[in-house]
């Protein structure tokens, strides 16, 4: 599976294969009903046998888990549900001993509302240095009863919530995602310095790089537009954003070998996307255009050509056909495709359609799509379970759904829980990755179990032929 040469250590990510681990549902080492870091460490030899060059861990920081860990309360520690800093260090040491790099998720657009900075902001008055770390604004209308403008949250509802601080005219705070995820003010120098310090903290512990969540966000306009019809473009890809990434790249280059960044940047303009990987910026950004294309040869070809045009000349694109935010590939490709461009304002809409699914057809197409992706120059990212040909769990009971997208749209959006369920580590279905025998899992029901070997084995009929792993 690996494309790397033995001993290669410089720009190791070029033509590498990275395996995405959603820790919470990957493997439970202690029987408490949740995946954990020790479970990942136990599985590393299997991943090495599979030939992966890197593992990307979804957020493992302390978090109240309102958005599956993307609401971070402390950027310098490990969620005790997953383990400890010492356990994380052991994971890194084991991975490096097997020749596997370790990537973490960094979430710089917003924090948890339980982060000490936001708690301090709520306790401080308007105009204070504590509130300057986030985006607060006065409301509209009599007594400021209405939000500053009509910006929508990506998860549904308004992007503004009002502070309950006991004053006569409380401010509103911005949250482009859930109301428990207040947006940072990246025009504040303290915020910029804090994140450089956070990155250094993990780099010094041996972390090899970061995937940047919502990489096209962070910096907003210096003046918040008011009222109805407010311009939403000022929320994304502001010119000052690239000053931030240039400073991050300088930090990365201060290490030997250099550290690595890959951006999650949902940008519809190819020329703008190219700025993320300009010299001195990020090494790579995900070529999401391929992920969201319908199953038509002409659209796949055009997408690939377009991705190469905007990728960094030396680094190449970072390819992915699935991740924790979209329906499983087998399910998506088992639906009747629509020959149209993805909606530039909601590129993931077609990646979460709920139309009829032909799983046999989807499996055949998924194999073909994977063969295409693995043949392309650049880095390949494989989401956990895709090597098994797992399909989306669409029939989760409502009480098992946890995604704020489901909650904030009152069920209009199924959300992303169906691709985040526990992995089936055995064909019997009783011993999945995070469900201890005789006890209930704290996660949703597991993915459909396979007929024989567990996810990392190449057992006959195990489903591992769903991806053409050389």
Short mmCIF file of N, CA and C in Angstrom, two decimals, residues 109-194:
data_model
loop_
_atom_site.label_atom_id
_atom_site.label_comp_id
_atom_site.label_asym_id
_atom_site.label_seq_id
_atom_site.Cartn_x
_atom_site.Cartn_y
_atom_site.Cartn_z
N UNK A 109 -10.67 27.45 14.21
CA UNK A 109 -11.74 28.40 13.94
C UNK A 109 -12.54 28.75 15.19
N UNK A 110 -12.67 27.78 16.09
CA UNK A 110 -13.52 27.97 17.26
C UNK A 110 -13.04 27.07 18.39
N UNK A 111 -13.50 27.37 19.58
CA UNK A 111 -13.21 26.53 20.75
C UNK A 111 -14.53 25.99 21.28
N UNK A 112 -14.43 25.23 22.35
CA UNK A 112 -15.62 24.87 23.12
C UNK A 112 -16.04 26.07 23.96
N UNK A 113 -17.33 26.14 24.28
CA UNK A 113 -17.76 27.18 25.21
C UNK A 113 -17.32 26.88 26.64
N UNK A 114 -16.70 25.71 26.84
CA UNK A 114 -16.13 25.37 28.15
C UNK A 114 -14.63 25.64 28.22
N UNK A 115 -14.06 26.18 27.15
CA UNK A 115 -12.65 26.57 27.17
C UNK A 115 -12.48 27.70 28.19
N UNK A 116 -11.34 27.70 28.89
CA UNK A 116 -11.13 28.71 29.93
C UNK A 116 -11.18 30.13 29.37
N UNK A 117 -10.77 30.31 28.14
CA UNK A 117 -10.82 31.64 27.54
C UNK A 117 -12.27 32.12 27.38
N UNK A 118 -13.14 31.23 26.92
CA UNK A 118 -14.52 31.66 26.71
C UNK A 118 -15.23 31.85 28.04
N UNK A 119 -14.94 31.03 29.01
CA UNK A 119 -15.50 31.25 30.34
C UNK A 119 -15.09 32.62 30.88
N UNK A 120 -13.81 32.98 30.66
CA UNK A 120 -13.33 34.29 31.10
C UNK A 120 -14.02 35.41 30.33
N UNK A 121 -14.28 35.17 29.04
CA UNK A 121 -14.95 36.18 28.23
C UNK A 121 -16.37 36.44 28.73
N UNK A 122 -17.08 35.39 29.09
CA UNK A 122 -18.44 35.57 29.59
C UNK A 122 -18.46 36.28 30.94
N UNK A 123 -17.41 36.09 31.72
CA UNK A 123 -17.34 36.73 33.04
C UNK A 123 -16.87 38.17 32.97
N UNK A 124 -16.33 38.58 31.82
CA UNK A 124 -15.77 39.92 31.66
C UNK A 124 -16.78 40.83 30.96
N UNK A 125 -16.63 42.14 31.09
CA UNK A 125 -17.57 43.06 30.45
C UNK A 125 -17.29 43.23 28.96
N UNK A 126 -18.24 43.81 28.26
CA UNK A 126 -18.06 44.15 26.85
C UNK A 126 -16.84 45.06 26.69
N UNK A 127 -16.08 44.82 25.62
CA UNK A 127 -14.90 45.64 25.37
C UNK A 127 -13.66 45.22 26.11
N UNK A 128 -13.74 44.14 26.88
CA UNK A 128 -12.60 43.69 27.68
C UNK A 128 -11.62 42.89 26.82
N UNK A 129 -10.36 42.77 27.26
CA UNK A 129 -9.40 41.92 26.55
C UNK A 129 -9.85 40.47 26.45
N UNK A 130 -10.59 40.01 27.46
CA UNK A 130 -11.06 38.62 27.43
C UNK A 130 -12.05 38.41 26.29
N UNK A 131 -12.94 39.38 26.08
CA UNK A 131 -13.91 39.23 24.99
C UNK A 131 -13.27 39.46 23.63
N UNK A 132 -12.16 40.17 23.60
CA UNK A 132 -11.49 40.46 22.33
C UNK A 132 -10.90 39.21 21.69
N UNK A 133 -10.80 38.11 22.44
CA UNK A 133 -10.29 36.86 21.86
C UNK A 133 -11.34 36.16 20.99
N UNK A 134 -12.60 36.55 21.16
CA UNK A 134 -13.70 35.97 20.40
C UNK A 134 -14.40 37.09 19.64
N UNK A 135 -15.49 36.76 18.95
CA UNK A 135 -16.21 37.76 18.17
C UNK A 135 -17.55 38.03 18.85
N UNK A 136 -17.59 39.13 19.56
CA UNK A 136 -18.80 39.62 20.22
C UNK A 136 -19.30 40.85 19.49
N UNK A 137 -20.60 41.06 19.49
CA UNK A 137 -21.16 42.24 18.83
C UNK A 137 -22.46 42.63 19.52
N UNK A 138 -22.81 43.91 19.38
CA UNK A 138 -24.09 44.39 19.90
C UNK A 138 -25.22 43.92 18.99
N UNK A 139 -26.39 43.74 19.57
CA UNK A 139 -27.54 43.30 18.80
C UNK A 139 -28.22 44.43 18.06
N UNK A 140 -29.20 44.07 17.27
CA UNK A 140 -30.01 45.02 16.51
C UNK A 140 -31.35 45.22 17.23
N UNK A 141 -32.05 46.26 16.85
CA UNK A 141 -33.38 46.52 17.37
C UNK A 141 -33.37 47.09 18.77
N UNK A 142 -34.58 47.26 19.31
CA UNK A 142 -34.73 47.83 20.64
C UNK A 142 -34.07 46.94 21.68
N UNK A 143 -33.14 47.54 22.43
CA UNK A 143 -32.46 46.79 23.47
C UNK A 143 -31.53 45.71 22.95
N UNK A 144 -31.22 45.77 21.64
CA UNK A 144 -30.33 44.75 21.07
C UNK A 144 -30.90 43.36 21.08
N UNK A 145 -32.24 43.26 20.98
CA UNK A 145 -32.90 41.97 21.11
C UNK A 145 -32.69 41.06 19.90
N UNK A 146 -32.36 41.64 18.75
CA UNK A 146 -32.16 40.86 17.53
C UNK A 146 -30.66 40.64 17.29
N UNK A 147 -30.28 39.53 16.65
CA UNK A 147 -28.86 39.30 16.38
C UNK A 147 -28.29 40.37 15.46
N UNK A 148 -26.98 40.54 15.45
CA UNK A 148 -26.36 41.59 14.63
C UNK A 148 -26.69 41.48 13.15
N UNK A 149 -26.83 40.26 12.65
CA UNK A 149 -27.22 40.06 11.25
C UNK A 149 -27.86 38.68 11.12
N UNK A 150 -28.14 38.28 9.89
CA UNK A 150 -28.87 37.02 9.67
C UNK A 150 -27.98 35.89 9.19
N UNK A 151 -26.72 35.91 9.55
CA UNK A 151 -25.84 34.81 9.16
C UNK A 151 -26.36 33.49 9.72
N UNK A 152 -26.41 32.45 8.89
CA UNK A 152 -26.85 31.14 9.38
C UNK A 152 -25.68 30.30 9.88
N UNK A 153 -25.94 29.46 10.85
CA UNK A 153 -24.96 28.46 11.27
C UNK A 153 -24.91 27.34 10.24
N UNK A 154 -23.75 26.78 10.02
CA UNK A 154 -23.61 25.65 9.11
C UNK A 154 -24.40 24.45 9.61
N UNK A 155 -24.61 24.37 10.91
CA UNK A 155 -25.37 23.27 11.49
C UNK A 155 -26.87 23.58 11.59
N UNK A 156 -27.30 24.72 11.07
CA UNK A 156 -28.70 25.09 11.14
C UNK A 156 -28.97 26.15 12.19
N UNK A 157 -29.99 26.97 11.94
CA UNK A 157 -30.31 28.05 12.86
C UNK A 157 -29.39 29.24 12.68
N UNK A 158 -29.44 30.15 13.62
CA UNK A 158 -28.64 31.37 13.56
C UNK A 158 -27.20 31.11 13.97
N UNK A 159 -26.28 31.91 13.40
CA UNK A 159 -24.87 31.84 13.78
C UNK A 159 -24.57 32.71 15.00
N UNK A 160 -25.60 33.30 15.61
CA UNK A 160 -25.40 34.17 16.77
C UNK A 160 -26.20 33.65 17.96
N UNK A 161 -25.60 33.72 19.13
CA UNK A 161 -26.31 33.47 20.38
C UNK A 161 -26.04 34.64 21.33
N UNK A 162 -27.03 34.93 22.17
CA UNK A 162 -26.89 36.08 23.07
C UNK A 162 -26.32 35.63 24.41
N UNK A 163 -25.45 36.46 24.94
CA UNK A 163 -24.84 36.20 26.24
C UNK A 163 -25.87 36.42 27.34
N UNK A 164 -25.87 35.54 28.30
CA UNK A 164 -26.74 35.70 29.47
C UNK A 164 -25.85 36.13 30.64
N UNK A 165 -25.56 37.45 30.69
CA UNK A 165 -24.62 37.94 31.70
C UNK A 165 -25.26 38.87 32.73
N UNK A 166 -26.59 38.97 32.69
CA UNK A 166 -27.28 39.77 33.69
C UNK A 166 -27.28 41.26 33.43
N UNK A 167 -26.69 41.71 32.31
CA UNK A 167 -26.69 43.13 32.00
C UNK A 167 -27.98 43.50 31.27
N UNK A 168 -28.22 44.81 31.14
CA UNK A 168 -29.44 45.27 30.48
C UNK A 168 -29.37 45.11 28.97
N UNK A 169 -28.18 45.09 28.40
CA UNK A 169 -28.01 45.04 26.95
C UNK A 169 -26.90 44.05 26.60
N UNK A 170 -27.12 42.76 26.83
CA UNK A 170 -26.05 41.78 26.62
C UNK A 170 -25.66 41.66 25.15
N UNK A 171 -24.41 41.34 24.92
CA UNK A 171 -23.90 41.17 23.57
C UNK A 171 -24.27 39.80 23.00
N UNK A 172 -23.96 39.65 21.72
CA UNK A 172 -24.12 38.39 21.01
C UNK A 172 -22.73 37.87 20.64
N UNK A 173 -22.58 36.56 20.55
CA UNK A 173 -21.31 35.99 20.09
C UNK A 173 -21.53 35.13 18.85
N UNK A 174 -20.52 35.11 18.00
CA UNK A 174 -20.60 34.40 16.72
C UNK A 174 -20.19 32.94 16.88
N UNK A 175 -20.96 32.05 16.26
CA UNK A 175 -20.59 30.62 16.18
C UNK A 175 -21.05 30.11 14.82
N UNK A 176 -20.12 29.92 13.91
CA UNK A 176 -20.48 29.45 12.58
C UNK A 176 -20.94 27.99 12.60
N UNK A 177 -20.66 27.29 13.68
CA UNK A 177 -21.10 25.91 13.80
C UNK A 177 -22.09 25.81 14.96
N UNK A 178 -21.89 24.97 15.92
CA UNK A 178 -22.84 24.83 17.01
C UNK A 178 -22.73 26.01 17.99
N UNK A 179 -23.78 26.25 18.74
CA UNK A 179 -23.76 27.35 19.71
C UNK A 179 -22.76 27.10 20.84
N UNK A 180 -22.30 25.86 20.96
CA UNK A 180 -21.27 25.54 21.95
C UNK A 180 -19.86 25.70 21.40
N UNK A 181 -19.74 26.29 20.19
CA UNK A 181 -18.45 26.44 19.51
C UNK A 181 -18.22 27.90 19.10
N UNK A 182 -17.94 28.78 20.03
CA UNK A 182 -17.73 30.19 19.70
C UNK A 182 -16.49 30.40 18.84
N UNK A 183 -16.62 31.28 17.84
CA UNK A 183 -15.51 31.55 16.92
C UNK A 183 -14.47 32.46 17.55
N UNK A 184 -13.20 32.11 17.32
CA UNK A 184 -12.10 32.96 17.75
C UNK A 184 -12.04 34.23 16.90
N UNK A 185 -11.44 35.26 17.46
CA UNK A 185 -11.13 36.49 16.73
C UNK A 185 -9.67 36.42 16.30
N UNK A 186 -9.44 36.04 15.05
CA UNK A 186 -8.08 35.86 14.57
C UNK A 186 -7.39 37.17 14.19
N UNK A 187 -8.06 38.27 14.40
CA UNK A 187 -7.39 39.58 14.27
C UNK A 187 -6.75 39.98 15.60
N UNK A 188 -6.91 39.14 16.59
CA UNK A 188 -6.33 39.36 17.91
C UNK A 188 -4.97 38.66 17.98
N UNK A 189 -3.92 39.41 18.26
CA UNK A 189 -2.57 38.85 18.26
C UNK A 189 -2.41 37.76 19.32
N UNK A 190 -3.12 37.88 20.43
CA UNK A 190 -3.02 36.87 21.47
C UNK A 190 -3.49 35.51 20.97
N UNK A 191 -4.53 35.50 20.15
CA UNK A 191 -5.03 34.25 19.58
C UNK A 191 -3.96 33.62 18.68
N UNK A 192 -3.34 34.45 17.84
CA UNK A 192 -2.31 33.93 16.93
C UNK A 192 -1.13 33.34 17.70
N UNK A 193 -0.69 34.03 18.72
CA UNK A 193 0.44 33.54 19.50
C UNK A 193 0.08 32.26 20.26
N UNK A 194 -1.14 32.19 20.74
CA UNK A 194 -1.57 31.01 21.48
C UNK A 194 -1.51 29.76 20.60
#
